């Protein structure tokens, strides 16, 4: 039984077709990579899956729920979170606060309880702090919890986005180019992190240009070209597929 | 407790000033203005500084509270506290209804929409003379009493507004350091990332809009009783701009920055009086100079400079 | 009734022309520097007031007008040089407060120099009303409309056809890239503020024979110019012109048909309605956030 299924998904911007009738399914607890040349529609696909864009046609189903009419925060509620290609860190907060926002769905305190700081608030704050620390530890960032996010280098912020997304305890995590801009050491630690995430029971959807990383960690790979599905299979199958080789190397 | 340290200092200063100088003009008159403005600036800062949603119409909610109290107590003899509650109801409902369409807008469009809202409400105060008394306003607003104590002199009003300011500050500090407060800051930091962590951004923005409107409305009701008179000019577009200026001047996203800005802009005109004809010119020049050289606001940029200097000293003594 | 409507339309377009010019000035500065210049209305006031005082001091009318325009441009450029340029990295709200400070400062200066009285200017040519049916039209109304039309065309020509105009547009697209290809960004900003002040001065001079002016008349005009720019869609210069004219006509019709006390309220209700339906104004483009 697949966790995510996409059928006939299409997105047009004016006259330009960014995604053209895409069908695929993702099984639970695997790493599913989406690759393709620049402009193939990978990020657009992520934006469709998370309702940042509304599809022109087609449906996305996650665990039996139709996602196409939901707002992004409702999709997060169903258990899908994501990271972003160009960082979307809350630079006005500390590392810990960033991750505490990630715990938003796992806590309940409303604005009136907060305003009067009722005892329940204090208890929940403590719990949220623990949950956030747990996510930071998972990513090996517990030591910089109290640093201002704005003072950290790019590579660390990339990881922070992952920690924040994980703090929500998602069932599926969408990672948009997690290794872009990272050096070799950081990339190795990122691919280890991605594996750890899946081992903890989270399905990972991965958009990435670093083929070494993709072929190394992925269970399934989908190749997009001009918004269409070019090929789908295991990393080995994809590497041998002449259509993929042609698209990447040019005919 | 570190979180509330600034709050206790503020409370101590407020109480000490009131006790030591109970007859000073700067306590009974300027002090009351400072506290009123501080309440409004802190409530606006929740929306503007923390959630990053500019409002050029905050004075309108202050005015709605004031007029609700004025009209109900003078024309219908309503109990002042019920009138205040009615003001809260009106302001809160209006804010709730307008929040979603207005706060959907961004940047300059949001500025325009809130400005328009403020001006429309102000025009209503001026034009609907059958209820608001028109440009002449309403007078004869009765005094109030708290727990049997009539608030009938200046120093008592100082305590009332001082109390409201402390209460507002406490609420603001509480909200900022909580789940909804973090959600607000997340909306400010990156709206799309906030949504993807499950924050219903439209609802969070609407909630804080209502909270800041309600606080302004309460301040307006008390203001009406304290002045015993209301007229439209207290709630004009200019006052909204002045409130925004207080928040920015002190430093956005800092509760004490907002208070600092309110203190400064309330005191400044008192000092500029000696310049007579040059008053307006100097006022404008001071605004420009502060913002050019301390773009993050006096309080925020200032405290950064001080901590930087202290750190340097620490290093050189080691 | 149609005569009356026609009359409202004439006064609406006249006032709207001023809004259009102020809105156009807003847009030019916004495009060049991302600053919403709340001191825009003061340019109108300074243009009108300096023309009035030069004329009263005995300067021949056309020279007084020309000198007033030059004075206003100088003020606009000084504003850029002294207040905007030093605060280059300030946030949007901070620059808004700076321009509000500038607006208060200029108003304070005008109060010192010219006092609190209300002044007018003589019409450009003999004031014989022209009758169209039962509606009347002053020659000055025609000067306002014609002058506005000419100014708008000139601005269009400047940005579409001249190298300097294109260079300013380049700064608005990407300041870093513009300076990399050798455009002197600071000079372009200076020119943009100069043009914007020029438009304000023209608006002030054209309309003062009809509406009179005083040291504090810039505030409301600046606000209306901002409305015009927003209504049209911030950044679209033709949008600002259309927005200004529309705003003038709405106000005039609202005042004439519904109530003069509520005319501004009616205008703002229309603006809010437009923004609720089209969050980026009438001609503005909705820019999607890239993530």
mmCIF file of N, CA and C in Angstrom, chain A residues 50 52 72-73 75-77 80-82 84 88-93 97 100-105 107-112 114-117 121 124-125 128-129 164 168, chain B residues 1 3 50 100 167 170-175 177-201 204 207-208 210-211:
data_model
loop_
_atom_site.group_PDB
_atom_site.id
_atom_site.type_symbol
_atom_site.label_atom_id
_atom_site.label_comp_id
_atom_site.label_asym_id
_atom_site.label_seq_id
_atom_site.Cartn_x
_atom_site.Cartn_y
_atom_site.Cartn_z
ATOM 1 N N UNK A 50 2.819 20.289 -1.618
ATOM 2 C CA UNK A 50 2.572 20.965 -0.343
ATOM 3 C C UNK A 50 1.563 22.102 -0.480
ATOM 4 N N UNK A 52 1.555 24.793 -2.019
ATOM 5 C CA UNK A 52 1.982 26.179 -2.180
ATOM 6 C C UNK A 52 1.508 26.653 -3.556
ATOM 7 N N UNK A 72 -1.437 24.722 2.882
ATOM 8 C CA UNK A 72 -0.167 24.129 3.308
ATOM 9 C C UNK A 72 -0.151 23.689 4.772
ATOM 10 N N UNK A 73 -0.737 24.493 5.689
ATOM 11 C CA UNK A 73 -0.660 24.114 7.101
ATOM 12 C C UNK A 73 -1.506 22.876 7.391
ATOM 13 N N UNK A 75 -1.793 20.437 5.263
ATOM 14 C CA UNK A 75 -0.968 19.342 4.763
ATOM 15 C C UNK A 75 0.071 18.957 5.804
ATOM 16 N N UNK A 76 0.628 19.996 6.469
ATOM 17 C CA UNK A 76 1.568 19.725 7.553
ATOM 18 C C UNK A 76 0.869 18.921 8.644
ATOM 19 N N UNK A 77 -0.386 19.244 8.900
ATOM 20 C CA UNK A 77 -1.154 18.539 9.922
ATOM 21 C C UNK A 77 -1.295 17.058 9.599
ATOM 22 N N UNK A 80 3.063 15.904 6.593
ATOM 23 C CA UNK A 80 4.079 16.157 5.564
ATOM 24 C C UNK A 80 4.785 17.468 5.909
ATOM 25 N N UNK A 81 6.089 17.439 6.052
ATOM 26 C CA UNK A 81 6.815 18.696 6.193
ATOM 27 C C UNK A 81 7.895 18.741 5.129
ATOM 28 N N UNK A 82 8.579 19.892 5.039
ATOM 29 C CA UNK A 82 9.570 19.997 3.975
ATOM 30 C C UNK A 82 10.693 20.950 4.341
ATOM 31 N N UNK A 84 13.576 23.683 2.206
ATOM 32 C CA UNK A 84 13.475 24.534 1.030
ATOM 33 C C UNK A 84 14.800 24.650 0.297
ATOM 34 N N UNK A 88 14.644 28.836 4.148
ATOM 35 C CA UNK A 88 13.561 29.613 4.747
ATOM 36 C C UNK A 88 13.663 29.479 6.266
ATOM 37 N N UNK A 89 14.835 29.856 6.773
ATOM 38 C CA UNK A 89 15.052 29.812 8.225
ATOM 39 C C UNK A 89 14.437 31.064 8.847
ATOM 40 N N UNK A 90 13.939 30.945 10.092
ATOM 41 C CA UNK A 90 13.471 32.135 10.795
ATOM 42 C C UNK A 90 14.698 32.824 11.390
ATOM 43 N N UNK A 91 15.230 33.788 10.649
ATOM 44 C CA UNK A 91 16.492 34.403 11.065
ATOM 45 C C UNK A 91 16.331 35.300 12.286
ATOM 46 N N UNK A 92 15.069 35.589 12.645
ATOM 47 C CA UNK A 92 14.829 36.434 13.813
ATOM 48 C C UNK A 92 14.780 35.626 15.113
ATOM 49 N N UNK A 93 15.180 34.347 15.059
ATOM 50 C CA UNK A 93 15.094 33.500 16.247
ATOM 51 C C UNK A 93 16.411 32.771 16.491
ATOM 52 N N UNK A 97 14.601 28.086 19.111
ATOM 53 C CA UNK A 97 13.268 28.636 18.817
ATOM 54 C C UNK A 97 12.783 28.198 17.445
ATOM 55 N N UNK A 100 11.554 24.878 17.929
ATOM 56 C CA UNK A 100 10.327 24.902 18.730
ATOM 57 C C UNK A 100 9.113 25.260 17.872
ATOM 58 N N UNK A 101 9.304 26.126 16.876
ATOM 59 C CA UNK A 101 8.207 26.394 15.939
ATOM 60 C C UNK A 101 7.832 25.097 15.234
ATOM 61 N N UNK A 102 8.847 24.288 14.950
ATOM 62 C CA UNK A 102 8.584 22.995 14.330
ATOM 63 C C UNK A 102 7.649 22.131 15.167
ATOM 64 N N UNK A 103 7.640 22.344 16.480
ATOM 65 C CA UNK A 103 6.769 21.556 17.369
ATOM 66 C C UNK A 103 5.357 22.120 17.438
ATOM 67 N N UNK A 104 5.073 23.117 16.607
ATOM 68 C CA UNK A 104 3.772 23.789 16.684
ATOM 69 C C UNK A 104 2.600 22.819 16.718
ATOM 70 N N UNK A 105 2.667 21.821 15.846
ATOM 71 C CA UNK A 105 1.529 20.898 15.742
ATOM 72 C C UNK A 105 1.466 19.916 16.899
ATOM 73 N N UNK A 107 1.872 20.811 20.013
ATOM 74 C CA UNK A 107 1.504 21.526 21.237
ATOM 75 C C UNK A 107 0.197 22.275 20.964
ATOM 76 N N UNK A 108 -0.430 22.822 22.028
ATOM 77 C CA UNK A 108 -1.787 23.301 21.829
ATOM 78 C C UNK A 108 -2.054 24.709 22.343
ATOM 79 N N UNK A 109 -1.161 25.245 23.155
ATOM 80 C CA UNK A 109 -1.415 26.497 23.861
ATOM 81 C C UNK A 109 -1.917 27.604 22.925
ATOM 82 N N UNK A 110 -3.041 28.221 23.281
ATOM 83 C CA UNK A 110 -3.615 29.300 22.485
ATOM 84 C C UNK A 110 -3.207 30.656 23.017
ATOM 85 N N UNK A 111 -3.668 31.702 22.311
ATOM 86 C CA UNK A 111 -3.138 33.037 22.623
ATOM 87 C C UNK A 111 -3.596 33.539 23.995
ATOM 88 N N UNK A 112 -4.793 33.170 24.455
ATOM 89 C CA UNK A 112 -5.253 33.679 25.746
ATOM 90 C C UNK A 112 -4.545 32.999 26.907
ATOM 91 N N UNK A 114 -1.631 31.839 26.675
ATOM 92 C CA UNK A 114 -0.271 32.367 26.614
ATOM 93 C C UNK A 114 -0.198 33.754 27.231
ATOM 94 N N UNK A 115 -1.200 34.608 26.913
ATOM 95 C CA UNK A 115 -1.177 35.985 27.399
ATOM 96 C C UNK A 115 -1.136 36.026 28.919
ATOM 97 N N UNK A 116 -1.889 35.137 29.574
ATOM 98 C CA UNK A 116 -1.937 35.142 31.035
ATOM 99 C C UNK A 116 -1.001 34.115 31.655
ATOM 100 N N UNK A 117 -0.249 33.457 30.814
ATOM 101 C CA UNK A 117 0.749 32.476 31.242
ATOM 102 C C UNK A 117 0.204 31.544 32.321
ATOM 103 N N UNK A 121 0.567 26.478 30.489
ATOM 104 C CA UNK A 121 1.516 26.999 29.503
ATOM 105 C C UNK A 121 2.939 26.632 29.904
ATOM 106 N N UNK A 124 3.657 23.059 29.241
ATOM 107 C CA UNK A 124 3.815 22.762 27.817
ATOM 108 C C UNK A 124 5.123 23.325 27.271
ATOM 109 N N UNK A 125 5.493 24.522 27.709
ATOM 110 C CA UNK A 125 6.751 25.106 27.267
ATOM 111 C C UNK A 125 7.918 24.162 27.535
ATOM 112 N N UNK A 128 7.742 21.289 25.096
ATOM 113 C CA UNK A 128 8.129 21.697 23.737
ATOM 114 C C UNK A 128 9.647 21.827 23.645
ATOM 115 N N UNK A 129 10.237 22.409 24.708
ATOM 116 C CA UNK A 129 11.679 22.566 24.736
ATOM 117 C C UNK A 129 12.363 21.194 24.635
ATOM 118 N N UNK A 164 14.120 21.344 12.150
ATOM 119 C CA UNK A 164 12.825 21.993 12.347
ATOM 120 C C UNK A 164 11.697 21.160 11.751
ATOM 121 N N UNK A 168 8.341 18.293 13.911
ATOM 122 C CA UNK A 168 6.901 18.097 13.756
ATOM 123 C C UNK A 168 6.529 16.626 13.770
ATOM 124 N N UNK B 1 13.717 36.050 38.361
ATOM 125 C CA UNK B 1 13.472 35.383 37.082
ATOM 126 C C UNK B 1 13.893 36.304 35.937
ATOM 127 N N UNK B 3 13.406 36.288 32.678
ATOM 128 C CA UNK B 3 12.476 36.655 31.622
ATOM 129 C C UNK B 3 11.745 37.961 31.948
ATOM 130 N N UNK B 50 6.503 42.017 16.102
ATOM 131 C CA UNK B 50 6.675 40.572 16.183
ATOM 132 C C UNK B 50 6.121 39.853 14.964
ATOM 133 N N UNK B 100 -8.856 39.041 8.180
ATOM 134 C CA UNK B 100 -8.467 38.132 7.099
ATOM 135 C C UNK B 100 -8.281 38.834 5.759
ATOM 136 N N UNK B 167 0.372 45.933 32.928
ATOM 137 C CA UNK B 167 -0.409 44.758 32.536
ATOM 138 C C UNK B 167 -0.174 44.419 31.057
ATOM 139 N N UNK B 170 3.271 43.012 30.566
ATOM 140 C CA UNK B 170 3.330 41.633 31.042
ATOM 141 C C UNK B 170 2.719 40.682 30.005
ATOM 142 N N UNK B 171 1.542 41.068 29.493
ATOM 143 C CA UNK B 171 0.876 40.242 28.470
ATOM 144 C C UNK B 171 1.754 40.104 27.235
ATOM 145 N N UNK B 172 2.337 41.216 26.814
ATOM 146 C CA UNK B 172 3.170 41.188 25.616
ATOM 147 C C UNK B 172 4.368 40.262 25.818
ATOM 148 N N UNK B 173 5.023 40.390 26.975
ATOM 149 C CA UNK B 173 6.178 39.523 27.239
ATOM 150 C C UNK B 173 5.757 38.057 27.282
ATOM 151 N N UNK B 174 4.600 37.798 27.856
ATOM 152 C CA UNK B 174 4.097 36.419 27.923
ATOM 153 C C UNK B 174 3.828 35.841 26.538
ATOM 154 N N UNK B 175 3.147 36.646 25.711
ATOM 155 C CA UNK B 175 2.777 36.139 24.381
ATOM 156 C C UNK B 175 4.029 35.851 23.556
ATOM 157 N N UNK B 177 6.927 34.983 24.357
ATOM 158 C CA UNK B 177 7.675 33.798 24.764
ATOM 159 C C UNK B 177 6.730 32.613 24.937
ATOM 160 N N UNK B 178 6.039 32.249 23.862
ATOM 161 C CA UNK B 178 5.075 31.153 23.964
ATOM 162 C C UNK B 178 4.839 30.586 22.574
ATOM 163 N N UNK B 179 4.039 29.548 22.528
ATOM 164 C CA UNK B 179 3.754 28.934 21.230
ATOM 165 C C UNK B 179 3.151 29.929 20.243
ATOM 166 N N UNK B 180 2.069 30.661 20.599
ATOM 167 C CA UNK B 180 1.538 31.628 19.628
ATOM 168 C C UNK B 180 2.535 32.733 19.291
ATOM 169 N N UNK B 181 3.354 33.126 20.275
ATOM 170 C CA UNK B 181 4.357 34.165 20.003
ATOM 171 C C UNK B 181 5.382 33.707 19.000
ATOM 172 N N UNK B 182 5.819 32.457 19.152
ATOM 173 C CA UNK B 182 6.790 31.925 18.188
ATOM 174 C C UNK B 182 6.162 31.804 16.809
ATOM 175 N N UNK B 183 4.868 31.441 16.780
ATOM 176 C CA UNK B 183 4.188 31.342 15.488
ATOM 177 C C UNK B 183 4.163 32.714 14.806
ATOM 178 N N UNK B 184 3.937 33.763 15.606
ATOM 179 C CA UNK B 184 3.943 35.119 15.045
ATOM 180 C C UNK B 184 5.304 35.465 14.465
ATOM 181 N N UNK B 185 6.346 35.184 15.250
ATOM 182 C CA UNK B 185 7.694 35.495 14.782
ATOM 183 C C UNK B 185 8.012 34.670 13.541
ATOM 184 N N UNK B 186 7.461 33.455 13.467
ATOM 185 C CA UNK B 186 7.681 32.623 12.291
ATOM 186 C C UNK B 186 7.034 33.243 11.065
ATOM 187 N N UNK B 187 5.824 33.785 11.232
ATOM 188 C CA UNK B 187 5.151 34.470 10.132
ATOM 189 C C UNK B 187 6.030 35.610 9.634
ATOM 190 N N UNK B 188 6.655 36.312 10.574
ATOM 191 C CA UNK B 188 7.536 37.421 10.225
ATOM 192 C C UNK B 188 8.780 36.910 9.492
ATOM 193 N N UNK B 189 9.347 35.810 10.005
ATOM 194 C CA UNK B 189 10.596 35.296 9.452
ATOM 195 C C UNK B 189 10.428 34.722 8.059
ATOM 196 N N UNK B 190 9.430 33.858 7.874
ATOM 197 C CA UNK B 190 9.161 33.269 6.564
ATOM 198 C C UNK B 190 7.766 32.681 6.596
ATOM 199 N N UNK B 191 6.855 33.339 5.898
ATOM 200 C CA UNK B 191 5.468 32.908 5.975
ATOM 201 C C UNK B 191 5.288 31.499 5.435
ATOM 202 N N UNK B 192 6.007 31.180 4.371
ATOM 203 C CA UNK B 192 5.808 29.875 3.742
ATOM 204 C C UNK B 192 6.376 28.769 4.644
ATOM 205 N N UNK B 193 7.513 29.045 5.281
ATOM 206 C CA UNK B 193 8.067 28.048 6.192
ATOM 207 C C UNK B 193 7.159 27.881 7.411
ATOM 208 N N UNK B 194 6.568 28.977 7.877
ATOM 209 C CA UNK B 194 5.634 28.890 9.002
ATOM 210 C C UNK B 194 4.476 27.972 8.640
ATOM 211 N N UNK B 195 3.943 28.154 7.440
ATOM 212 C CA UNK B 195 2.830 27.309 6.999
ATOM 213 C C UNK B 195 3.230 25.841 6.953
ATOM 214 N N UNK B 196 4.453 25.604 6.479
ATOM 215 C CA UNK B 196 4.871 24.208 6.328
ATOM 216 C C UNK B 196 5.210 23.555 7.668
ATOM 217 N N UNK B 197 5.347 24.361 8.738
ATOM 218 C CA UNK B 197 5.489 23.715 10.035
ATOM 219 C C UNK B 197 4.127 23.618 10.713
ATOM 220 N N UNK B 198 3.072 23.911 9.969
ATOM 221 C CA UNK B 198 1.725 23.688 10.482
ATOM 222 C C UNK B 198 1.083 24.918 11.096
ATOM 223 N N UNK B 199 1.699 26.106 10.938
ATOM 224 C CA UNK B 199 1.097 27.315 11.495
ATOM 225 C C UNK B 199 0.027 27.827 10.525
ATOM 226 N N UNK B 200 -1.199 27.977 11.048
ATOM 227 C CA UNK B 200 -2.264 28.557 10.240
ATOM 228 C C UNK B 200 -2.043 30.066 10.249
ATOM 229 N N UNK B 201 -1.257 30.547 9.275
ATOM 230 C CA UNK B 201 -0.771 31.929 9.333
ATOM 231 C C UNK B 201 -1.911 32.952 9.331
ATOM 232 N N UNK B 204 -3.369 33.045 12.837
ATOM 233 C CA UNK B 204 -2.457 33.638 13.817
ATOM 234 C C UNK B 204 -2.418 35.164 13.668
ATOM 235 N N UNK B 207 -5.631 36.625 15.002
ATOM 236 C CA UNK B 207 -5.680 36.635 16.463
ATOM 237 C C UNK B 207 -4.919 37.816 17.040
ATOM 238 N N UNK B 208 -3.720 38.057 16.542
ATOM 239 C CA UNK B 208 -2.918 39.128 17.132
ATOM 240 C C UNK B 208 -3.495 40.486 16.757
ATOM 241 N N UNK B 210 -6.686 41.097 16.539
ATOM 242 C CA UNK B 210 -7.774 41.287 17.497
ATOM 243 C C UNK B 210 -7.208 41.668 18.862
ATOM 244 N N UNK B 211 -6.185 40.962 19.324
ATOM 245 C CA UNK B 211 -5.610 41.263 20.635
ATOM 246 C C UNK B 211 -5.121 42.713 20.689
#
